[in-house]
Backbone as numpy.savetxt, mean C-alpha at the origin, in Angstrom:
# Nx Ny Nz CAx CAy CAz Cx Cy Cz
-2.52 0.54 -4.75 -3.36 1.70 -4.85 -2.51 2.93 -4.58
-2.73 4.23 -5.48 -1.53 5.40 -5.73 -2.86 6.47 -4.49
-2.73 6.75 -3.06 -3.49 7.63 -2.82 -2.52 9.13 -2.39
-3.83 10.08 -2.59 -2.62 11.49 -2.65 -3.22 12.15 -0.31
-2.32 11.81 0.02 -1.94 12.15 1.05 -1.96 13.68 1.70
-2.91 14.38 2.46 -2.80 15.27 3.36 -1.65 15.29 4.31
-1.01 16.60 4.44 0.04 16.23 5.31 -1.00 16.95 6.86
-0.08 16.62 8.01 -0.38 16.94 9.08 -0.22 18.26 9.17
1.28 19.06 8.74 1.82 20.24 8.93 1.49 21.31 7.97
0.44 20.87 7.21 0.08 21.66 5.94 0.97 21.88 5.00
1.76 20.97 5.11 2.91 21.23 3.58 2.39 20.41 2.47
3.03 20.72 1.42 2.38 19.61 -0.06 1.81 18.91 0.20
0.87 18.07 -0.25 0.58 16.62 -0.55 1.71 15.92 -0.56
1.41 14.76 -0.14 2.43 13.90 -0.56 1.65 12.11 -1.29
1.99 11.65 -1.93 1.58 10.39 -3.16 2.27 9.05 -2.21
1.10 8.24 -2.08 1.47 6.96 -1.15 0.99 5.99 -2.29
2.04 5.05 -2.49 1.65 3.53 -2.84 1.57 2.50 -2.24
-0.49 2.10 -1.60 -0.25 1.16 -0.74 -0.32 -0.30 -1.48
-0.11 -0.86 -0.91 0.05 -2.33 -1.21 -0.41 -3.21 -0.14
-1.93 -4.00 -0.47 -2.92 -4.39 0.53 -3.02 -6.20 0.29
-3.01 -6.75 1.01 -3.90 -7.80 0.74 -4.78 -8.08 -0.13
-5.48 -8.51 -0.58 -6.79 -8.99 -1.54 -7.91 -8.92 -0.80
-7.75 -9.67 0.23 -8.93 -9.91 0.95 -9.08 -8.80 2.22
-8.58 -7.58 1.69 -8.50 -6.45 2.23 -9.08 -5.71 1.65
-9.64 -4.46 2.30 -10.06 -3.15 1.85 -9.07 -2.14 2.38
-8.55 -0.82 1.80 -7.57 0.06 2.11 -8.28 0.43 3.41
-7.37 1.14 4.43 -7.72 1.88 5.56 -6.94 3.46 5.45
-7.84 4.31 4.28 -7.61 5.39 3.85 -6.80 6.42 4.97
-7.24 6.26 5.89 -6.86 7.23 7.27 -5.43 6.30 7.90
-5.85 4.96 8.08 -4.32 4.52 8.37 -3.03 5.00 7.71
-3.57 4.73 6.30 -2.72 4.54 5.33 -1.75 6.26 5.13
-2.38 6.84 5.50 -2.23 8.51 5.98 -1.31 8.69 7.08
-1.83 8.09 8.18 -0.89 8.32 9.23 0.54 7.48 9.37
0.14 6.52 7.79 1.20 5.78 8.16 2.65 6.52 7.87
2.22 7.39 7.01 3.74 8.77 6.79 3.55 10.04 6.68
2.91 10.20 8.05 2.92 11.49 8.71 1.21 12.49 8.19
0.73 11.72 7.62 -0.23 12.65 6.86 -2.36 12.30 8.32
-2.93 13.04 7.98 -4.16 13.42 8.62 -5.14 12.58 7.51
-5.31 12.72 6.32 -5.85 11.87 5.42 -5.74 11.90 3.82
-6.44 11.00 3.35 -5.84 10.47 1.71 -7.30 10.54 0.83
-7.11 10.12 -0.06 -8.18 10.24 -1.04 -7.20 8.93 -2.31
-7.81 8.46 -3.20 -7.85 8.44 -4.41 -6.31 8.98 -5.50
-5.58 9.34 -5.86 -4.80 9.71 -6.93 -5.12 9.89 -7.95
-4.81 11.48 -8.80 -5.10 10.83 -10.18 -4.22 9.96 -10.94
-4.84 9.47 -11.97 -4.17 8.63 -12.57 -2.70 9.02 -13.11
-2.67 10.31 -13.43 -1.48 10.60 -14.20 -0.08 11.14 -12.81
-0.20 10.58 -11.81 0.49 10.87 -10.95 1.53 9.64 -11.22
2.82 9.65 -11.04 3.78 8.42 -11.37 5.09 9.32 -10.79
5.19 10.50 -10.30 6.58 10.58 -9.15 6.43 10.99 -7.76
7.85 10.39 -6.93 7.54 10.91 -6.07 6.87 10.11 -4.75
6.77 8.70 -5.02 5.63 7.86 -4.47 6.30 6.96 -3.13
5.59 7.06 -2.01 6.11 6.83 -0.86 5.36 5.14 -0.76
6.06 4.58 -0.17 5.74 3.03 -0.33 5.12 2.60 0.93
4.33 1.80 1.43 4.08 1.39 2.69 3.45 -0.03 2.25
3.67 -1.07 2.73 2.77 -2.43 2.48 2.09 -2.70 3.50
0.77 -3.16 3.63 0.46 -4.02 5.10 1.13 -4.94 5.66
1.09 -4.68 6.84 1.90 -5.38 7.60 1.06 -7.17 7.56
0.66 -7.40 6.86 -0.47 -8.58 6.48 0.75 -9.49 5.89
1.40 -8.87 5.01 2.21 -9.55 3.91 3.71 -9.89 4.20
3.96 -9.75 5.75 5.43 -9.87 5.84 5.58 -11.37 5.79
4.97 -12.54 6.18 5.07 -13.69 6.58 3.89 -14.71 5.79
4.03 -14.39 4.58 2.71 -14.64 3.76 3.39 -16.11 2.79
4.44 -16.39 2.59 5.26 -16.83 1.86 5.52 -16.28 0.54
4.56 -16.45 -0.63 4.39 -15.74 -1.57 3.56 -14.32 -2.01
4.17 -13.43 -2.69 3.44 -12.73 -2.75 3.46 -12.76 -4.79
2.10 -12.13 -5.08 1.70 -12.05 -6.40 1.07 -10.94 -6.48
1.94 -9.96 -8.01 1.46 -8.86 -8.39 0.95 -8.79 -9.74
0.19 -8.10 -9.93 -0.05 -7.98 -11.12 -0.11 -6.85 -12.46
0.00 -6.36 -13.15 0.11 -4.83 -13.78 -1.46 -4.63 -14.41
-2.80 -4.73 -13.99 -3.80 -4.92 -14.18 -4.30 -5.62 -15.14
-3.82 -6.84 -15.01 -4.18 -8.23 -15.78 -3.11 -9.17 -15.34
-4.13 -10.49 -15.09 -3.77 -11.50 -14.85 -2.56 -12.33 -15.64
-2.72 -11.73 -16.53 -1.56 -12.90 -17.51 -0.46 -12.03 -17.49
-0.12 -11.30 -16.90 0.96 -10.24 -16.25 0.91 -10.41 -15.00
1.33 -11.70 -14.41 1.32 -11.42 -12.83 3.20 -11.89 -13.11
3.51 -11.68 -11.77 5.08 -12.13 -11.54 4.55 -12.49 -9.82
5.23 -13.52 -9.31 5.49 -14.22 -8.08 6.51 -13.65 -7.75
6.61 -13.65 -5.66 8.14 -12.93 -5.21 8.09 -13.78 -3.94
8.76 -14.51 -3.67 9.03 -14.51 -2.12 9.05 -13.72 -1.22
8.06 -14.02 0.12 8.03 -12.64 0.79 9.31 -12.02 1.82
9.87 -13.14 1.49 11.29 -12.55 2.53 12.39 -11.87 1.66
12.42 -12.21 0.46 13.10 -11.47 -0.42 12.56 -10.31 -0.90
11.03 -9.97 -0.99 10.54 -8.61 -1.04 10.59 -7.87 0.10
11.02 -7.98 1.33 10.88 -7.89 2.32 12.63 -7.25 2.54
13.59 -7.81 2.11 15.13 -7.41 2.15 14.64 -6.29 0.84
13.99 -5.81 -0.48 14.62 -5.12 -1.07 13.75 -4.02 -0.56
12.17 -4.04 -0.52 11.65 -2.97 0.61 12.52 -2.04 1.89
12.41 -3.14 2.50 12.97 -2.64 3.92 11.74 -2.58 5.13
12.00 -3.39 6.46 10.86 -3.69 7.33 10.60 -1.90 7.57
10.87 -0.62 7.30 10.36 0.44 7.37 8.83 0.61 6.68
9.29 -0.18 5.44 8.02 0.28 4.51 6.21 -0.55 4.98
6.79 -1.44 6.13 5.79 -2.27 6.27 5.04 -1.02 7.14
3.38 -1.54 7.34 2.73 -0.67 8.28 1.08 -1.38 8.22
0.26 -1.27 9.43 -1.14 -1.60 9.25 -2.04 -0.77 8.27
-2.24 -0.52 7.13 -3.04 0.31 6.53 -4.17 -0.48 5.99
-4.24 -1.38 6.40 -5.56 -2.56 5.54 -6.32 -3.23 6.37
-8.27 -3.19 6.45 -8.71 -3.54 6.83 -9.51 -4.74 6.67
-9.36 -5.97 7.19 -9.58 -7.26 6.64 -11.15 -7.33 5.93
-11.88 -7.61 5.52 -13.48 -7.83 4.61 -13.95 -8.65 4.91
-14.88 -8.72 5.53 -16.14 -9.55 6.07 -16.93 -10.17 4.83
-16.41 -11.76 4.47 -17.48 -12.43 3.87 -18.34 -13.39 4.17
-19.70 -12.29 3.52 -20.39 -13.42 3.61 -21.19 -14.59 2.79
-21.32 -15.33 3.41 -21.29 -17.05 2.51 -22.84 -17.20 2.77
C-alpha cells in the first residue's frame, strides 16, 4: 500500500510503501510515525517516486514471503531472510494491525 505521509515538522509530504501481512489491516498512524511523519492517508495512484519503504515487523521470520503485482498469476516467492539482507533490518517496523476473524 503507496500512503502519502504528513510530516511532523511541516515539511513536504513524504510517499511510504507499506508492506503488511494479509491477515493484517494497515495501522495508518503507525505507519506515519514509522518515518518521522504525524499521519497518512491513501496515495494517489499516479504517485511512483520517491517512496520510503517500511515492512511489518510480522514478516521478518515468516519463511516465505509472496507478492503479487495485482493478480495472482503474477505472484513471485522470496525467502524471508534473503528479502530481509536486500531491504535492510532498518526498513522493518510495526505498522500492521492483526484482524479479528470471525468464524
Amino acid at each position: 500500500m503507496v500512503l502519502e505521509v504528513a510530516m511532523l515538522d511541516g515539511t513536504r509530504s513524504r510517499f511510504l510503501l507499506a508492506i503488511v501481512p494479509g491477515d493484517c489491516k494497515i495501522n495508518v498512524k503507525s505507519a506515519a510515525r514509522a518515518i518521522g511523519g504525524k499521519k497518512s492517508s491513501c496515495a494517489a495512484l499516479e504517485i511512483a517516486q520517491s517512496l520510503a519503504l517500511r515492512v511489518d515487523a510480522r514478516r521478518r521470520d515468516v519463511g516465505m514471503l509472496w507478492f503479487n503485482a495485482g493478480a495472482l498469476e503474477k505472484s513471485i516467492v522470496l525467502n524471508a531472510d534473503d528479502y530481509r539482507r536486500i531491504v535492510g533490518d532498518a526498513c522493518y517496523a510495526d505498522i500492521a494491525t492483526p484482524m479479528m476473524v470471525s468464524g
